[in-house]
Amino acid sequence: MPVEPGPSQWEFPPVGVAGASDVVAGGADLAPGTVLAAYRRGLFPMPDHRGSVLWWSPVDRGVIDVAGYQPSRSLRRARAKFEIRVNTAFDQVIRACADPRRPGAWIDRDIIESYTELHRLGWVHSVEAWDGDELAGGLYGVAIGGLFAGESMFHHKTDGSKAAVAGTIELLDDEYAADRVFDIQWVTDHLATLGAVSIPRETYVRRIARALDVPLPKAFT
């Protein structure tokens, strides 16, 4: 089970103060207690172009609803190509996601160090798509009760990241699926093809308030 870190020295403002902005606050630190406190309030950290930490809660939050999820034919084909594993190559996954050559790269050294420590404490997990002995793709995210907040994904082989998304949905699809939240931050065109939808910030905050009381999926315990 995850190890609860010491409390944060910072207090986040209510997400409602951001109004029409996706950014709620700036500053603080990336200590484990701070990061977990943020997720429990519906926030996540992402640095700006100068490397300053900003705390985000999108007005339109991207999620994938797990209960009753019906994968497309192309997603089923992608999933069938690979073996899904959990937490067997976390360092490889987060560093592949952080590759500075990727468009829109934002994962810096501080983010890597913070989430690696949270992984060590049992809060952050990698979901990996393997083709034999080759890591084909994957994603990593924060698991708190029934919330799984996906942070980033990558692929080395075609459909590797799609398979990792499909594998994550399988891991979350249990008797608590109706109360689980698979958070993907924002809906992109690509994620929309995988079933992602946008919900209002207020709805998201209400949903995670319920989700936090749900047990972790067995794969993440």
Short mmCIF file of C-alpha atoms in Angstrom, two decimals:
data_model
loop_
_atom_site.label_atom_id
_atom_site.label_comp_id
_atom_site.label_asym_id
_atom_site.label_seq_id
_atom_site.Cartn_x
_atom_site.Cartn_y
_atom_site.Cartn_z
CA MET A 1 0.00 0.00 0.00
CA PRO A 2 1.17 3.58 -0.59
CA VAL A 3 3.10 5.36 2.15
CA GLU A 4 1.53 8.68 3.17
CA PRO A 5 4.21 11.41 3.16
CA GLY A 6 4.38 14.31 5.57
CA PRO A 7 1.84 17.09 5.02
CA SER A 8 2.52 19.98 2.70
CA GLN A 9 3.55 23.33 4.14
CA TRP A 10 1.42 25.00 1.46
CA GLU A 11 -2.33 25.52 1.22
CA PHE A 12 -3.95 25.63 -2.18
CA PRO A 13 -6.78 28.05 -2.97
CA PRO A 14 -10.17 26.65 -3.96
CA VAL A 15 -10.22 25.72 -7.65
CA GLY A 16 -13.16 28.06 -8.18
CA VAL A 17 -10.99 31.15 -7.78
CA ALA A 18 -9.43 30.53 -11.19
CA GLY A 19 -12.63 31.51 -12.97
CA ALA A 20 -12.19 31.00 -16.70
CA SER A 21 -8.47 30.21 -16.36
CA ASP A 22 -7.07 26.69 -16.31
CA VAL A 23 -4.33 27.89 -13.93
CA VAL A 24 -5.30 28.11 -10.26
CA ALA A 25 -1.98 28.94 -8.56
CA GLY A 26 1.77 29.22 -8.98
CA GLY A 27 4.77 28.46 -6.82
CA ALA A 28 4.92 26.08 -3.82
CA ASP A 29 7.05 22.95 -4.27
CA LEU A 30 6.92 19.43 -5.68
CA ALA A 31 7.34 17.59 -2.38
CA PRO A 32 5.26 14.40 -2.21
CA GLY A 33 2.82 15.83 0.33
CA THR A 34 2.28 18.94 -1.79
CA VAL A 35 1.68 17.03 -5.00
CA LEU A 36 -0.78 14.61 -3.38
CA ALA A 37 -2.65 17.48 -1.71
CA ALA A 38 -3.02 19.09 -5.12
CA TYR A 39 -4.46 15.99 -6.78
CA ARG A 40 -6.91 15.55 -3.93
CA ARG A 41 -8.21 19.06 -4.69
CA GLY A 42 -8.42 18.54 -8.44
CA LEU A 43 -5.09 20.18 -9.34
CA PHE A 44 -1.91 18.99 -11.02
CA PRO A 45 1.51 20.62 -11.53
CA MET A 46 2.96 21.59 -14.87
CA PRO A 47 5.84 24.04 -15.34
CA ASP A 48 5.65 27.00 -17.68
CA HIS A 49 8.27 27.73 -20.33
CA ARG A 50 10.55 29.27 -17.69
CA GLY A 51 10.36 26.21 -15.46
CA SER A 52 8.15 27.84 -12.81
CA VAL A 53 5.60 25.46 -11.29
CA LEU A 54 1.98 26.22 -12.11
CA TRP A 55 -1.00 24.36 -10.66
CA TRP A 56 -3.70 23.54 -13.17
CA SER A 57 -7.37 22.63 -12.97
CA PRO A 58 -8.79 22.83 -16.51
CA VAL A 59 -12.18 24.46 -16.90
CA ASP A 60 -13.02 21.57 -19.22
CA ARG A 61 -11.43 18.46 -17.73
CA GLY A 62 -10.65 15.43 -19.86
CA VAL A 63 -11.68 12.02 -18.54
CA ILE A 64 -12.30 8.54 -19.86
CA ASP A 65 -15.34 6.90 -18.29
CA VAL A 66 -14.39 3.37 -17.30
CA ALA A 67 -17.78 1.89 -16.45
CA GLY A 68 -19.39 0.52 -19.58
CA TYR A 69 -16.43 1.51 -21.74
CA GLN A 70 -16.69 0.13 -25.25
CA PRO A 71 -13.33 0.18 -27.06
CA SER A 72 -13.32 0.79 -30.77
CA ARG A 73 -12.29 -1.97 -33.15
CA SER A 74 -8.96 -0.24 -33.79
CA LEU A 75 -8.29 0.02 -30.06
CA ARG A 76 -9.07 -3.65 -29.56
CA ARG A 77 -6.63 -4.50 -32.34
CA ALA A 78 -3.97 -2.28 -30.80
CA ARG A 79 -4.45 -3.82 -27.37
CA ALA A 80 -4.18 -7.35 -28.75
CA LYS A 81 -0.67 -6.71 -30.10
CA PHE A 82 0.96 -6.19 -26.72
CA GLU A 83 1.36 -7.53 -23.21
CA ILE A 84 0.40 -5.07 -20.48
CA ARG A 85 2.62 -4.83 -17.42
CA VAL A 86 2.56 -2.51 -14.40
CA ASN A 87 5.57 -0.88 -12.73
CA THR A 88 8.23 -3.05 -14.37
CA ALA A 89 9.97 -0.18 -16.23
CA PHE A 90 8.91 3.04 -14.51
CA ASP A 91 12.20 4.87 -15.09
CA GLN A 92 12.12 4.04 -18.80
CA VAL A 93 8.52 5.18 -19.11
CA ILE A 94 8.87 8.55 -17.41
CA ARG A 95 12.09 9.34 -19.27
CA ALA A 96 10.53 8.40 -22.60
CA CYS A 97 7.60 10.69 -21.78
CA ALA A 98 10.11 13.45 -20.90
CA ASP A 99 12.06 13.18 -24.17
CA PRO A 100 12.79 16.85 -25.03
CA ARG A 101 12.53 16.07 -28.75
CA ARG A 102 8.79 15.48 -28.38
CA PRO A 103 6.45 18.32 -29.43
CA GLY A 104 5.23 20.25 -26.41
CA ALA A 105 7.70 18.57 -24.05
CA TRP A 106 7.13 19.84 -20.50
CA ILE A 107 8.45 17.15 -18.14
CA ASP A 108 11.63 18.57 -16.64
CA ARG A 109 14.16 17.20 -14.13
CA ASP A 110 12.15 18.45 -11.13
CA ILE A 111 9.01 16.68 -12.34
CA ILE A 112 10.96 13.47 -12.94
CA GLU A 113 12.48 13.59 -9.45
CA SER A 114 9.13 14.34 -7.79
CA TYR A 115 7.15 11.61 -9.54
CA THR A 116 9.95 9.09 -9.14
CA GLU A 117 9.82 9.67 -5.39
CA LEU A 118 6.02 9.31 -5.46
CA HIS A 119 6.51 6.07 -7.37
CA ARG A 120 8.88 4.86 -4.66
CA LEU A 121 6.21 5.68 -2.07
CA GLY A 122 3.58 3.76 -4.04
CA TRP A 123 1.46 6.63 -5.44
CA VAL A 124 2.66 6.84 -9.04
CA HIS A 125 2.56 3.92 -11.45
CA SER A 126 3.58 3.04 -14.98
CA VAL A 127 1.36 1.02 -17.29
CA GLU A 128 3.47 -0.49 -20.05
CA ALA A 129 2.85 -2.15 -23.41
CA TRP A 130 5.44 -4.80 -24.22
CA ASP A 131 6.22 -6.55 -27.48
CA GLY A 132 8.22 -9.49 -26.24
CA ASP A 133 11.26 -8.00 -24.52
CA GLU A 134 10.78 -4.56 -26.12
CA LEU A 135 8.98 -1.67 -24.42
CA ALA A 136 6.57 -0.52 -27.12
CA GLY A 137 4.82 2.28 -25.22
CA GLY A 138 3.37 3.28 -21.92
CA LEU A 139 2.01 5.92 -19.61
CA TYR A 140 2.40 6.95 -16.00
CA GLY A 141 -0.04 8.47 -13.55
CA VAL A 142 -1.04 9.11 -9.96
CA ALA A 143 -3.36 6.64 -8.23
CA ILE A 144 -5.23 7.85 -5.14
CA GLY A 145 -8.15 5.62 -4.22
CA GLY A 146 -10.46 5.61 -7.24
CA LEU A 147 -8.64 8.44 -9.03
CA PHE A 148 -6.08 7.58 -11.68
CA ALA A 149 -4.60 10.79 -13.07
CA GLY A 150 -2.75 10.03 -16.26
CA GLU A 151 0.18 12.37 -16.74
CA SER A 152 1.85 11.50 -20.03
CA MET A 153 2.23 8.67 -22.51
CA PHE A 154 4.61 7.69 -25.29
CA HIS A 155 5.17 5.03 -27.91
CA HIS A 156 8.24 3.48 -29.47
CA LYS A 157 6.10 1.26 -31.70
CA THR A 158 2.86 2.00 -33.52
CA ASP A 159 -0.15 1.61 -31.20
CA GLY A 160 2.04 1.21 -28.09
CA SER A 161 0.49 4.16 -26.26
CA LYS A 162 -3.03 3.21 -27.37
CA ALA A 163 -2.50 -0.26 -25.91
CA ALA A 164 -1.31 1.28 -22.64
CA VAL A 165 -4.50 3.35 -22.43
CA ALA A 166 -6.61 0.27 -23.12
CA GLY A 167 -4.65 -1.65 -20.51
CA THR A 168 -5.21 1.08 -17.93
CA ILE A 169 -8.95 0.98 -18.54
CA GLU A 170 -8.87 -2.79 -17.99
CA LEU A 171 -7.05 -2.31 -14.68
CA LEU A 172 -9.63 0.24 -13.51
CA ASP A 173 -12.67 -1.75 -14.65
CA ASP A 174 -13.71 -3.59 -11.50
CA GLU A 175 -16.65 -3.55 -9.09
CA TYR A 176 -15.88 0.10 -8.28
CA ALA A 177 -15.63 1.22 -11.90
CA ALA A 178 -18.69 3.50 -11.71
CA ASP A 179 -16.98 5.63 -9.07
CA ARG A 180 -13.49 5.60 -10.55
CA VAL A 181 -12.11 8.60 -12.44
CA PHE A 182 -9.55 8.16 -15.24
CA ASP A 183 -8.29 11.72 -15.61
CA ILE A 184 -6.44 12.65 -18.81
CA GLN A 185 -6.24 16.44 -18.15
CA TRP A 186 -7.36 17.78 -21.55
CA VAL A 187 -9.09 16.11 -24.48
CA THR A 188 -6.92 16.07 -27.59
CA ASP A 189 -8.06 14.86 -30.99
CA HIS A 190 -6.08 11.66 -30.43
CA LEU A 191 -7.54 11.01 -26.96
CA ALA A 192 -11.04 11.70 -28.28
CA THR A 193 -10.63 8.74 -30.63
CA LEU A 194 -9.93 6.62 -27.52
CA GLY A 195 -13.17 7.70 -25.85
CA ALA A 196 -12.07 10.75 -23.86
CA VAL A 197 -14.71 13.38 -23.09
CA SER A 198 -14.69 16.79 -21.40
CA ILE A 199 -16.60 17.51 -18.22
CA PRO A 200 -16.93 20.83 -16.35
CA ARG A 201 -14.38 21.52 -13.63
CA GLU A 202 -17.12 21.54 -10.98
CA THR A 203 -18.31 18.10 -12.06
CA TYR A 204 -14.77 16.76 -11.98
CA VAL A 205 -14.18 18.04 -8.44
CA ARG A 206 -17.42 16.42 -7.24
CA ARG A 207 -16.49 13.13 -8.91
CA ILE A 208 -13.04 12.91 -7.37
CA ALA A 209 -14.48 13.69 -3.94
CA ARG A 210 -16.34 10.37 -4.26
CA ALA A 211 -13.49 8.58 -5.99
CA LEU A 212 -10.99 9.26 -3.22
CA ASP A 213 -12.99 6.99 -0.91
CA VAL A 214 -12.83 4.06 -3.36
CA PRO A 215 -10.17 1.34 -2.87
CA LEU A 216 -7.17 1.29 -5.15
CA PRO A 217 -7.29 -1.12 -8.08
CA LYS A 218 -5.54 -4.37 -7.17
CA ALA A 219 -2.81 -3.75 -9.75
CA PHE A 220 -1.72 -0.59 -7.88
CA THR A 221 -1.66 -1.96 -4.34
#
